[in-house]
Amino acid sequence: MANRLRSEDLSCPLSTTARQVGEWWTLLILHDAFDGYTRFDEFQRSLGISSSMLTTRLKALVDDGLLERTQYQDRPPRYEYVLTELGRSLRPVIITLAAWGNERLAAEARTMILVDARTGEEVEPVVVDRATGRRVDGPDFVFTSGPAASEAMRKRYETDRTA
């Protein structure tokens, strides 16, 4: 089945973000980058990914401005891939995705948990509104069209979904 984009998907921040980082290998590469991996062979060893797929995904991450490719050795030329500020801004997303996955597992079945680096205590990440501190995962917060929304996006959010 062919992928079909609705017109509002072309400007939707969720759709454009999913196109950038929603691919399986991309998320795993970013996860490794947050754990301090920077070199091609480190990513490849950690993930068991083919050279061609890793090359493709790293190039896309560099092109999208999430990683920066810098040479660390002249002979032979060797490069490392370092998170940019934009890339580092994805850390809360990665943390939230991992926490969502862990919520579905019994505590003894979790292979990775988020802890406070100072205390070692497990923490539960939540997404909150910066201004009020209120959790945004409940029905009190909804999406609506923004100032740059296309006509299709405006129609999407003008529709009464409760009828």
mmCIF file of C-alpha atoms in Angstrom:
data_model
loop_
_atom_site.group_PDB
_atom_site.id
_atom_site.type_symbol
_atom_site.label_atom_id
_atom_site.label_comp_id
_atom_site.label_asym_id
_atom_site.label_seq_id
_atom_site.Cartn_x
_atom_site.Cartn_y
_atom_site.Cartn_z
ATOM 1 C CA MET A 1 0.000 0.000 0.000
ATOM 2 C CA ALA A 2 1.379 3.400 -0.954
ATOM 3 C CA ASN A 3 1.926 6.040 1.708
ATOM 4 C CA ARG A 4 -0.673 8.756 1.366
ATOM 5 C CA LEU A 5 -0.197 12.176 2.826
ATOM 6 C CA ARG A 6 -3.108 14.391 3.603
ATOM 7 C CA SER A 7 -2.566 18.032 2.712
ATOM 8 C CA GLU A 8 -2.393 19.002 6.389
ATOM 9 C CA ASP A 9 0.412 16.468 6.930
ATOM 10 C CA LEU A 10 2.758 18.601 4.847
ATOM 11 C CA SER A 11 2.799 21.323 7.515
ATOM 12 C CA CYS A 12 1.861 19.324 10.630
ATOM 13 C CA PRO A 13 4.681 19.414 13.209
ATOM 14 C CA LEU A 14 3.928 15.837 14.268
ATOM 15 C CA SER A 15 4.103 14.559 10.684
ATOM 16 C CA THR A 16 7.286 16.436 9.853
ATOM 17 C CA THR A 17 8.937 15.291 13.083
ATOM 18 C CA ALA A 18 7.942 11.678 12.434
ATOM 19 C CA ARG A 19 9.491 11.933 8.957
ATOM 20 C CA GLN A 20 12.766 13.156 10.535
ATOM 21 C CA VAL A 21 13.143 10.881 13.541
ATOM 22 C CA GLY A 22 10.356 8.306 13.388
ATOM 23 C CA GLU A 23 12.406 5.662 11.617
ATOM 24 C CA TRP A 24 13.536 2.757 13.827
ATOM 25 C CA TRP A 25 17.291 3.092 13.276
ATOM 26 C CA THR A 26 17.212 6.875 13.667
ATOM 27 C CA LEU A 27 15.772 6.676 17.180
ATOM 28 C CA LEU A 28 18.305 4.023 18.173
ATOM 29 C CA ILE A 29 21.216 6.054 16.776
ATOM 30 C CA LEU A 30 20.004 9.112 18.684
ATOM 31 C CA HIS A 31 19.667 7.018 21.840
ATOM 32 C CA ASP A 32 23.269 5.868 21.451
ATOM 33 C CA ALA A 33 24.376 9.461 20.804
ATOM 34 C CA PHE A 34 22.761 10.496 24.102
ATOM 35 C CA ASP A 35 24.729 7.691 25.756
ATOM 36 C CA GLY A 36 27.969 9.226 24.425
ATOM 37 C CA TYR A 37 28.596 7.282 21.235
ATOM 38 C CA THR A 38 30.099 9.455 18.486
ATOM 39 C CA ARG A 39 32.009 7.216 16.106
ATOM 40 C CA PHE A 40 30.753 5.116 13.215
ATOM 41 C CA ASP A 41 32.218 1.882 14.582
ATOM 42 C CA GLU A 42 30.704 2.533 18.022
ATOM 43 C CA PHE A 43 27.227 2.940 16.554
ATOM 44 C CA GLN A 44 27.688 -0.099 14.333
ATOM 45 C CA ARG A 45 28.952 -2.309 17.158
ATOM 46 C CA SER A 46 26.229 -1.172 19.550
ATOM 47 C CA LEU A 47 23.334 -1.516 17.117
ATOM 48 C CA GLY A 48 24.431 -4.344 14.841
ATOM 49 C CA ILE A 49 23.364 -2.210 11.887
ATOM 50 C CA SER A 50 24.749 -2.655 8.375
ATOM 51 C CA SER A 51 27.351 -0.152 7.181
ATOM 52 C CA SER A 52 25.153 1.047 4.333
ATOM 53 C CA MET A 53 22.104 1.610 6.560
ATOM 54 C CA LEU A 54 24.194 3.378 9.206
ATOM 55 C CA THR A 55 25.796 5.594 6.562
ATOM 56 C CA THR A 56 22.371 6.509 5.197
ATOM 57 C CA ARG A 57 20.869 7.257 8.622
ATOM 58 C CA LEU A 58 23.893 9.285 9.835
ATOM 59 C CA LYS A 59 23.835 11.336 6.624
ATOM 60 C CA ALA A 60 20.130 12.060 7.126
ATOM 61 C CA LEU A 61 20.713 13.071 10.761
ATOM 62 C CA VAL A 62 23.515 15.417 9.665
ATOM 63 C CA ASP A 63 21.401 16.826 6.814
ATOM 64 C CA ASP A 64 18.514 17.422 9.246
ATOM 65 C CA GLY A 65 20.844 19.280 11.634
ATOM 66 C CA LEU A 66 20.547 16.774 14.487
ATOM 67 C CA LEU A 67 24.158 15.562 14.309
ATOM 68 C CA GLU A 68 27.324 17.330 13.213
ATOM 69 C CA ARG A 69 30.026 15.384 11.346
ATOM 70 C CA THR A 70 33.534 16.413 12.336
ATOM 71 C CA GLN A 71 36.883 14.942 11.366
ATOM 72 C CA TYR A 72 38.943 13.680 14.305
ATOM 73 C CA GLN A 73 41.753 11.948 12.384
ATOM 74 C CA ASP A 74 43.607 12.790 9.166
ATOM 75 C CA ARG A 75 45.222 9.516 8.098
ATOM 76 C CA PRO A 76 43.082 7.754 7.315
ATOM 77 C CA PRO A 77 40.303 10.326 7.540
ATOM 78 C CA ARG A 78 37.924 9.447 10.370
ATOM 79 C CA TYR A 79 34.809 11.289 11.473
ATOM 80 C CA GLU A 80 32.653 11.474 14.531
ATOM 81 C CA TYR A 81 29.020 12.427 14.845
ATOM 82 C CA VAL A 82 28.162 14.810 17.661
ATOM 83 C CA LEU A 83 24.712 15.927 18.718
ATOM 84 C CA THR A 84 23.913 19.504 17.782
ATOM 85 C CA GLU A 85 21.832 21.762 19.993
ATOM 86 C CA LEU A 86 18.809 20.763 17.902
ATOM 87 C CA GLY A 87 19.690 17.098 18.371
ATOM 88 C CA ARG A 88 20.160 17.522 22.115
ATOM 89 C CA SER A 89 16.713 19.109 22.304
ATOM 90 C CA LEU A 90 15.262 15.678 21.392
ATOM 91 C CA ARG A 91 16.441 14.119 24.666
ATOM 92 C CA PRO A 92 13.129 14.687 26.464
ATOM 93 C CA VAL A 93 11.333 12.995 23.574
ATOM 94 C CA ILE A 94 13.590 9.930 23.753
ATOM 95 C CA ILE A 95 13.175 9.816 27.539
ATOM 96 C CA THR A 96 9.397 10.060 27.233
ATOM 97 C CA LEU A 97 9.257 7.295 24.598
ATOM 98 C CA ALA A 98 11.344 4.988 26.792
ATOM 99 C CA ALA A 99 9.174 5.777 29.834
ATOM 100 C CA TRP A 100 6.031 5.052 27.822
ATOM 101 C CA GLY A 101 7.482 1.655 26.884
ATOM 102 C CA ASN A 102 8.429 0.904 30.485
ATOM 103 C CA GLU A 103 4.928 1.719 31.742
ATOM 104 C CA ARG A 104 3.696 -1.398 29.976
ATOM 105 C CA LEU A 105 6.205 -3.688 31.673
ATOM 106 C CA ALA A 106 6.439 -5.130 35.147
ATOM 107 C CA ALA A 107 9.263 -3.507 37.123
ATOM 108 C CA GLU A 108 11.363 -6.690 36.972
ATOM 109 C CA ALA A 109 10.992 -6.862 33.158
ATOM 110 C CA ARG A 110 12.481 -3.420 32.469
ATOM 111 C CA THR A 111 15.892 -3.506 30.821
ATOM 112 C CA MET A 112 16.580 0.226 31.142
ATOM 113 C CA ILE A 113 15.248 2.775 33.605
ATOM 114 C CA LEU A 114 15.707 6.507 34.122
ATOM 115 C CA VAL A 115 17.295 7.437 37.452
ATOM 116 C CA ASP A 116 18.384 10.580 39.232
ATOM 117 C CA ALA A 117 22.168 10.689 38.649
ATOM 118 C CA ARG A 118 22.789 11.971 42.193
ATOM 119 C CA THR A 119 20.569 9.601 44.164
ATOM 120 C CA GLY A 120 20.214 6.590 41.884
ATOM 121 C CA GLU A 121 16.467 6.658 42.511
ATOM 122 C CA GLU A 122 14.181 5.795 39.612
ATOM 123 C CA VAL A 123 12.232 8.769 38.288
ATOM 124 C CA GLU A 124 9.001 8.998 36.332
ATOM 125 C CA PRO A 125 9.158 11.593 33.566
ATOM 126 C CA VAL A 126 5.983 13.493 32.719
ATOM 127 C CA VAL A 127 5.302 16.260 30.218
ATOM 128 C CA VAL A 128 4.057 19.479 31.773
ATOM 129 C CA ASP A 129 3.109 22.960 30.638
ATOM 130 C CA ARG A 130 6.069 25.233 31.347
ATOM 131 C CA ALA A 131 3.871 28.136 32.498
ATOM 132 C CA THR A 132 1.587 26.248 34.891
ATOM 133 C CA GLY A 133 3.411 23.011 35.678
ATOM 134 C CA ARG A 134 0.234 21.076 34.845
ATOM 135 C CA ARG A 135 0.496 17.707 33.089
ATOM 136 C CA VAL A 136 -0.498 17.992 29.439
ATOM 137 C CA ASP A 137 -1.553 14.373 28.914
ATOM 138 C CA GLY A 138 -5.164 14.869 30.037
ATOM 139 C CA PRO A 139 -8.294 16.176 28.353
ATOM 140 C CA ASP A 140 -7.684 19.770 29.504
ATOM 141 C CA PHE A 141 -5.132 20.246 26.712
ATOM 142 C CA VAL A 142 -6.064 19.889 23.029
ATOM 143 C CA PHE A 143 -4.502 20.736 19.694
ATOM 144 C CA THR A 144 -5.866 23.537 17.569
ATOM 145 C CA SER A 145 -4.660 25.242 14.423
ATOM 146 C CA GLY A 146 -1.837 27.741 14.790
ATOM 147 C CA PRO A 147 -1.196 31.047 13.037
ATOM 148 C CA ALA A 148 0.597 29.431 10.076
ATOM 149 C CA ALA A 149 -1.950 26.625 9.630
ATOM 150 C CA SER A 150 -3.029 25.736 6.124
ATOM 151 C CA GLU A 151 -6.708 25.749 5.202
ATOM 152 C CA ALA A 152 -6.777 21.952 5.546
ATOM 153 C CA MET A 153 -5.266 22.160 9.034
ATOM 154 C CA ARG A 154 -7.755 24.855 10.064
ATOM 155 C CA LYS A 155 -10.657 22.710 8.838
ATOM 156 C CA ARG A 156 -9.313 19.736 10.766
ATOM 157 C CA TYR A 157 -9.534 21.618 14.055
ATOM 158 C CA GLU A 158 -12.750 23.530 13.322
ATOM 159 C CA THR A 159 -14.668 20.259 13.033
ATOM 160 C CA ASP A 160 -16.711 19.385 16.107
ATOM 161 C CA ARG A 161 -15.420 15.900 16.986
ATOM 162 C CA THR A 162 -17.894 15.470 19.859
ATOM 163 C CA ALA A 163 -20.977 15.186 17.618
#
